[in-house]
């Protein structure tokens, strides 16, 4: 096998690796914040890689983007104002804007280059960027939340890279305290929370930090994502008050298409695996 025809993300701590057979590298650059590569693959369309980690592929991004958006938005009774911290590929923004209740969606990514490259190599994810409700900012999400007014947002989605480099602070207590201040009383934060199989300790620390910040009600949801480590990913919802039952009838009646998400998937994603329940007993 000629290994130069494969992109491989190695996970030394888990002693595993994930590979995609590539046609060629379409782009490579070192931005002010991170190393960005774009590949054309044989089976998964285009692939974006940041600092050696898979971010987004044409073929399977819908799992992640739909679950990061619709679970939270259909749990909130009437989401009007949404912030997406990170999310520079614009896929989450596109899903959020499918909700007619949303009046203003701000995407705050630290690195404008991610969005400019997504516009070229993932144009289907960027097709709502000119929606009048969309607002694209290129600054540090930590600063954005620190400077924002109290009680000013219904939903905060943290669609970040792994908790290293510029994204490290997006998993910490000080950041969640600022999110708490900015969220309305019935507001919901949704954090991409890595793999429950490989990163359980990280999820525990993250949930502890959320609790200390006042976001005491939490719910982790699970979904497949084959290009991410272990192929099984999660997102964690957090709120000041108990979650309302999700708006099942509104999902059934929704006037937009999804590839993965529906009312049954939402229900199934709420189910907690035994090892996960045990890890969070009495927590
Ligand atoms: N779905 C992806 C995953 O889980 O691997 C995340 C995709 S998205 C491209 C991640 C984005 O987070 C990147 O564009 C990166 O620039 C952004 N990011 C990292 N740290 C950030 C920060 N402190 N503020 C705002 N955006 C940040």
Short mmCIF file of C-alpha atoms and ligand atoms in Angstrom, two decimals:
data_model
loop_
_atom_site.label_atom_id
_atom_site.label_comp_id
_atom_site.label_asym_id
_atom_site.label_seq_id
_atom_site.Cartn_x
_atom_site.Cartn_y
_atom_site.Cartn_z
CA UNK A 1 0.00 0.00 0.00
CA UNK A 2 1.34 3.43 -0.90
CA UNK A 3 0.72 5.35 2.32
CA UNK A 4 1.14 8.70 0.59
CA UNK A 5 -2.31 8.13 -0.95
CA UNK A 6 -3.96 8.23 2.47
CA UNK A 7 -4.67 10.99 4.97
CA UNK A 8 -4.28 9.52 8.46
CA UNK A 9 -5.19 11.09 11.78
CA UNK A 10 -3.32 9.25 14.52
CA UNK A 11 -4.66 9.16 18.06
CA UNK A 12 -1.62 8.19 20.11
CA UNK A 13 -3.51 8.15 23.44
CA UNK A 14 -6.07 5.69 22.08
CA UNK A 15 -3.54 3.76 19.97
CA UNK A 16 -5.82 4.10 16.94
CA UNK A 17 -5.85 5.94 13.64
CA UNK A 18 -8.42 6.93 11.04
CA UNK A 19 -7.59 7.13 7.33
CA UNK A 20 -9.28 8.33 4.17
CA UNK A 21 -7.93 7.50 0.72
CA UNK A 22 -7.10 10.77 -0.97
CA UNK A 23 -6.90 11.87 -4.60
CA UNK A 24 -4.79 14.94 -3.85
CA UNK A 25 -4.21 17.84 -1.47
CA UNK A 26 -6.16 20.85 -2.72
CA UNK A 27 -4.80 23.43 -0.29
CA UNK A 28 -2.45 23.89 2.66
CA UNK A 29 -1.67 26.97 4.72
CA UNK A 30 -0.59 28.11 8.13
CA UNK A 31 -3.11 30.76 9.19
CA UNK A 32 -2.47 33.12 12.09
CA UNK A 33 -4.06 30.50 14.39
CA UNK A 34 -3.70 27.01 12.93
CA UNK A 35 -2.50 24.74 10.14
CA UNK A 36 -5.30 24.15 7.63
CA UNK A 37 -5.35 21.49 4.90
CA UNK A 38 -7.99 20.57 2.34
CA UNK A 39 -7.95 17.19 0.60
CA UNK A 40 -10.00 15.66 -2.18
CA UNK A 41 -10.83 12.09 -1.12
CA UNK A 42 -12.09 9.11 -3.08
CA UNK A 43 -15.07 8.28 -0.87
CA UNK A 44 -15.89 11.31 1.28
CA UNK A 45 -15.70 14.29 -1.08
CA UNK A 46 -13.59 17.12 0.28
CA UNK A 47 -11.99 16.96 3.72
CA UNK A 48 -10.87 19.87 5.94
CA UNK A 49 -8.12 19.15 8.45
CA UNK A 50 -6.99 21.59 11.16
CA UNK A 51 -3.75 20.95 13.03
CA UNK A 52 -3.81 17.33 11.82
CA UNK A 53 -7.39 16.67 13.04
CA UNK A 54 -10.32 15.94 10.74
CA UNK A 55 -12.90 18.75 10.88
CA UNK A 56 -15.40 18.35 8.13
CA UNK A 57 -16.05 16.15 5.11
CA UNK A 58 -18.55 16.65 2.30
CA UNK A 59 -20.06 13.23 2.86
CA UNK A 60 -20.68 12.95 6.59
CA UNK A 61 -20.82 16.51 8.00
CA UNK A 62 -24.63 16.43 8.19
CA UNK A 63 -24.63 14.18 11.27
CA UNK A 64 -22.65 16.69 13.30
CA UNK A 65 -24.15 19.92 11.99
CA UNK A 66 -27.74 18.73 12.37
CA UNK A 67 -27.22 17.33 15.89
CA UNK A 68 -25.32 20.43 17.05
CA UNK A 69 -28.24 22.61 15.90
CA UNK A 70 -31.63 20.94 15.96
CA UNK A 71 -31.47 19.14 19.32
CA UNK A 72 -30.96 22.45 21.14
CA UNK A 73 -33.22 24.57 18.97
CA UNK A 74 -36.13 22.10 19.24
CA UNK A 75 -35.59 21.87 23.02
CA UNK A 76 -35.80 25.65 23.48
CA UNK A 77 -39.43 26.89 23.45
CA UNK A 78 -38.82 29.80 21.05
CA UNK A 79 -35.19 30.34 19.96
CA UNK A 80 -34.73 33.78 18.41
CA UNK A 81 -31.13 34.79 19.09
CA UNK A 82 -28.34 32.27 18.46
CA UNK A 83 -24.55 32.49 18.75
CA UNK A 84 -22.26 29.92 17.19
CA UNK A 85 -18.79 30.04 18.73
CA UNK A 86 -16.33 28.55 16.21
CA UNK A 87 -18.21 26.80 13.40
CA UNK A 88 -16.17 28.55 10.70
CA UNK A 89 -17.11 25.98 8.05
CA UNK A 90 -20.64 27.49 8.29
CA UNK A 91 -22.48 24.13 8.36
CA UNK A 92 -24.01 24.75 11.80
CA UNK A 93 -25.05 28.27 10.76
CA UNK A 94 -26.87 26.82 7.75
CA UNK A 95 -28.83 24.39 9.97
CA UNK A 96 -29.66 27.07 12.58
CA UNK A 97 -31.06 29.37 9.88
CA UNK A 98 -33.50 26.66 8.79
CA UNK A 99 -35.52 27.57 11.91
CA UNK A 100 -38.04 30.29 11.12
CA UNK A 101 -38.11 31.40 14.79
CA UNK A 102 -34.45 32.51 14.52
CA UNK A 103 -34.18 36.28 14.02
CA UNK A 104 -30.41 36.71 14.41
CA UNK A 105 -27.62 34.12 14.23
CA UNK A 106 -24.06 35.27 14.91
CA UNK A 107 -21.14 33.00 13.99
CA UNK A 108 -18.00 33.96 15.88
CA UNK A 109 -14.91 32.15 14.60
CA UNK A 110 -11.42 33.25 15.54
CA UNK A 111 -10.04 32.35 12.09
CA UNK A 112 -11.51 33.99 8.99
CA UNK A 113 -9.40 31.69 6.77
CA UNK A 114 -11.56 28.68 7.76
CA UNK A 115 -14.65 30.40 6.39
CA UNK A 116 -12.93 31.68 3.26
CA UNK A 117 -11.71 28.14 2.48
CA UNK A 118 -15.13 26.65 3.26
CA UNK A 119 -16.64 29.07 0.72
CA UNK A 120 -14.34 27.58 -1.93
CA UNK A 121 -14.26 23.89 -0.98
CA UNK A 122 -17.59 23.41 0.86
CA UNK A 123 -19.89 25.92 -0.91
CA UNK A 124 -22.98 23.86 0.01
CA UNK A 125 -22.31 24.60 3.71
CA UNK A 126 -22.04 28.34 3.04
CA UNK A 127 -25.23 28.78 1.05
CA UNK A 128 -27.03 30.63 3.89
CA UNK A 129 -24.17 33.01 4.67
CA UNK A 130 -25.97 35.85 2.88
CA UNK A 131 -29.24 35.30 4.75
CA UNK A 132 -30.12 38.71 6.25
CA UNK A 133 -30.32 37.06 9.70
CA UNK A 134 -26.72 35.79 9.45
CA UNK A 135 -23.88 37.76 11.01
CA UNK A 136 -20.29 36.52 10.58
CA UNK A 137 -17.67 37.82 13.03
CA UNK A 138 -14.00 36.89 13.07
CA UNK A 139 -12.82 37.32 16.65
CA UNK A 140 -12.06 35.14 19.66
CA UNK A 141 -15.30 33.60 20.97
CA UNK A 142 -14.02 33.94 24.54
CA UNK A 143 -13.74 37.72 24.15
CA UNK A 144 -17.11 37.93 22.36
CA UNK A 145 -18.92 36.30 25.28
CA UNK A 146 -16.94 38.27 27.89
CA UNK A 147 -17.95 41.58 26.27
CA UNK A 148 -21.61 40.70 25.55
CA UNK A 149 -24.62 42.05 27.43
CA UNK A 150 -26.32 39.96 30.12
CA UNK A 151 -29.47 38.00 29.17
CA UNK A 152 -28.88 38.69 25.50
CA UNK A 153 -29.06 35.27 23.82
CA UNK A 154 -31.29 32.18 23.70
CA UNK A 155 -28.86 29.59 22.34
CA UNK A 156 -25.06 29.40 22.42
CA UNK A 157 -23.60 26.61 20.25
CA UNK A 158 -19.90 25.90 20.81
CA UNK A 159 -18.78 24.33 17.54
CA UNK A 160 -15.10 24.35 18.32
CA UNK A 161 -11.96 22.45 17.56
CA UNK A 162 -10.62 20.05 20.23
CA UNK A 163 -9.76 21.70 23.58
CA UNK A 164 -6.18 22.60 22.70
CA UNK A 165 -4.73 25.83 21.27
CA UNK A 166 -7.27 28.63 20.74
CA UNK A 167 -10.21 26.36 21.71
CA UNK A 168 -8.86 25.32 25.12
CA UNK A 169 -10.63 28.12 26.99
CA UNK A 170 -13.96 27.21 25.35
CA UNK A 171 -14.21 24.21 27.71
CA UNK A 172 -13.35 26.10 30.91
CA UNK A 173 -15.29 27.44 33.87
CA UNK A 174 -14.54 31.14 33.26
CA UNK A 175 -15.96 30.89 29.73
CA UNK A 176 -19.07 29.05 30.94
CA UNK A 177 -19.58 31.72 33.64
CA UNK A 178 -19.64 34.35 30.88
CA UNK A 179 -22.07 32.18 28.88
CA UNK A 180 -24.29 31.88 31.98
CA UNK A 181 -24.41 35.67 32.27
CA UNK A 182 -25.31 36.13 28.59
CA UNK A 183 -27.96 33.41 28.40
CA UNK A 184 -31.62 34.21 29.06
CA UNK A 185 -33.18 32.27 31.93
CA UNK A 186 -34.51 29.59 29.58
CA UNK A 187 -31.38 29.74 27.39
CA UNK A 188 -29.47 26.63 26.30
CA UNK A 189 -25.76 26.14 25.68
CA UNK A 190 -24.71 23.30 23.37
CA UNK A 191 -21.07 22.26 23.48
CA UNK A 192 -19.47 19.75 21.09
CA UNK A 193 -18.17 17.27 23.68
CA UNK A 194 -15.91 14.81 21.86
CA UNK A 195 -16.16 11.00 22.16
CA UNK A 196 -17.70 9.45 25.29
CA UNK A 197 -15.63 6.34 24.66
CA UNK A 198 -12.25 8.09 24.35
CA UNK A 199 -12.72 11.35 26.23
CA UNK A 200 -14.87 10.53 29.26
CA UNK A 201 -12.53 12.37 31.65
CA UNK A 202 -12.75 15.48 29.49
CA UNK A 203 -16.56 15.26 29.51
CA UNK A 204 -16.55 14.90 33.31
CA UNK A 205 -14.31 17.95 33.75
CA UNK A 206 -16.36 19.93 31.24
CA UNK A 207 -19.65 19.09 32.99
CA UNK A 208 -18.12 19.96 36.35
CA UNK A 209 -17.05 23.35 34.99
CA UNK A 210 -20.59 23.88 33.65
CA UNK A 211 -22.06 23.03 37.07
CA UNK A 212 -19.69 25.43 38.84
CA UNK A 213 -20.71 28.18 36.42
CA UNK A 214 -24.39 27.73 37.31
CA UNK A 215 -25.37 25.68 34.24
CA UNK A 216 -26.49 22.87 36.51
CA UNK A 217 -28.89 21.07 34.16
CA UNK A 218 -27.04 19.01 31.58
CA UNK A 219 -27.86 16.43 28.96
CA UNK A 220 -25.32 14.71 26.71
CA UNK A 221 -26.57 13.40 23.37
CA UNK A 222 -24.82 10.86 21.17
CA UNK A 223 -24.55 10.45 17.42
CA UNK A 224 -22.35 8.78 14.80
CA UNK A 225 -19.55 10.76 13.15
CA UNK A 226 -17.28 8.40 11.33
CA UNK A 227 -14.44 10.86 10.55
CA UNK A 228 -14.00 11.76 14.26
CA UNK A 229 -12.05 9.63 16.75
CA UNK A 230 -13.96 6.41 17.61
CA UNK A 231 -16.67 7.29 15.04
CA UNK A 232 -19.07 8.11 17.89
CA UNK A 233 -19.43 11.72 18.95
CA UNK A 234 -21.40 13.72 21.48
CA UNK A 235 -22.81 17.14 22.25
CA UNK A 236 -23.75 18.38 25.72
CA UNK A 237 -26.68 20.70 26.40
CA UNK A 238 -26.49 22.83 29.54
CA UNK A 239 -28.99 25.20 31.08
CA UNK A 240 -29.76 27.25 34.21
CA UNK A 241 -33.11 25.55 34.64
CA UNK A 242 -34.60 22.13 33.85
CA UNK A 243 -35.07 21.51 30.12
CA UNK A 244 -38.58 21.67 28.73
CA UNK A 245 -39.71 18.51 26.91
CA UNK A 246 -38.47 18.85 23.34
CA UNK A 247 -40.99 20.18 20.76
CA UNK A 248 -41.76 16.85 19.13
CA UNK A 249 -44.78 18.03 17.14
CA UNK A 250 -42.76 20.93 15.71
CA UNK A 251 -40.10 18.45 14.54
CA UNK A 252 -42.77 16.33 12.85
CA UNK A 253 -44.21 19.45 11.17
CA UNK A 254 -40.86 21.07 10.32
CA UNK A 255 -40.78 22.68 6.89
CA UNK A 256 -37.14 21.94 6.11
CA UNK A 257 -35.17 18.88 5.11
CA UNK A 258 -32.63 17.03 7.20
CA UNK A 259 -30.50 14.03 6.29
CA UNK A 260 -30.26 12.47 9.76
CA UNK A 261 -32.25 14.36 12.39
CA UNK A 262 -35.92 13.65 13.09
CA UNK A 263 -38.13 13.16 16.17
CA UNK A 264 -37.07 9.51 16.63
CA UNK A 265 -33.37 10.35 16.31
CA UNK A 266 -33.83 13.12 18.89
CA UNK A 267 -35.45 10.65 21.31
CA UNK A 268 -32.79 8.01 20.67
CA UNK A 269 -29.94 10.50 21.12
CA UNK A 270 -31.17 11.24 24.66
CA UNK A 271 -30.68 7.61 25.75
CA UNK A 272 -27.71 7.28 28.11
CA UNK A 273 -25.35 4.29 27.82
CA UNK A 274 -24.82 2.30 31.03
CA UNK A 275 -21.11 3.22 31.42
CA UNK A 276 -22.00 6.88 30.94
CA UNK A 277 -24.78 6.78 33.54
CA UNK A 278 -22.39 5.16 36.02
CA UNK A 279 -19.75 7.80 35.37
CA UNK A 280 -22.24 10.56 36.24
CA UNK A 281 -24.07 8.88 39.14
CA UNK A 282 -24.61 11.38 41.96
CA UNK A 283 -22.95 14.11 39.91
N1 LIG B 1 -16.80 20.08 13.79
C1 LIG B 1 -15.49 20.33 14.16
C2 LIG B 1 -14.89 19.35 15.13
O1 LIG B 1 -15.53 18.96 16.12
O2 LIG B 1 -13.78 18.95 14.89
C3 LIG B 1 -15.29 21.75 14.48
C4 LIG B 1 -15.32 22.51 13.20
S1 LIG B 1 -15.09 24.20 13.21
C5 LIG B 1 -14.14 24.31 11.75
C6 LIG B 1 -14.01 24.58 14.55
C7 LIG B 1 -13.65 26.05 14.56
O3 LIG B 1 -13.38 26.49 15.88
C8 LIG B 1 -12.40 26.41 13.74
O4 LIG B 1 -12.79 27.09 12.58
C9 LIG B 1 -11.58 27.32 14.69
O5 LIG B 1 -11.04 28.44 14.06
C10 LIG B 1 -12.63 27.69 15.72
N2 LIG B 1 -12.11 28.14 17.02
C11 LIG B 1 -11.16 27.55 17.78
N3 LIG B 1 -10.95 28.28 18.89
C12 LIG B 1 -11.79 29.36 18.84
C13 LIG B 1 -12.04 30.48 19.69
N4 LIG B 1 -11.38 30.66 20.83
N5 LIG B 1 -12.99 31.37 19.29
C14 LIG B 1 -13.66 31.21 18.14
N6 LIG B 1 -13.46 30.18 17.30
C15 LIG B 1 -12.54 29.26 17.64
#
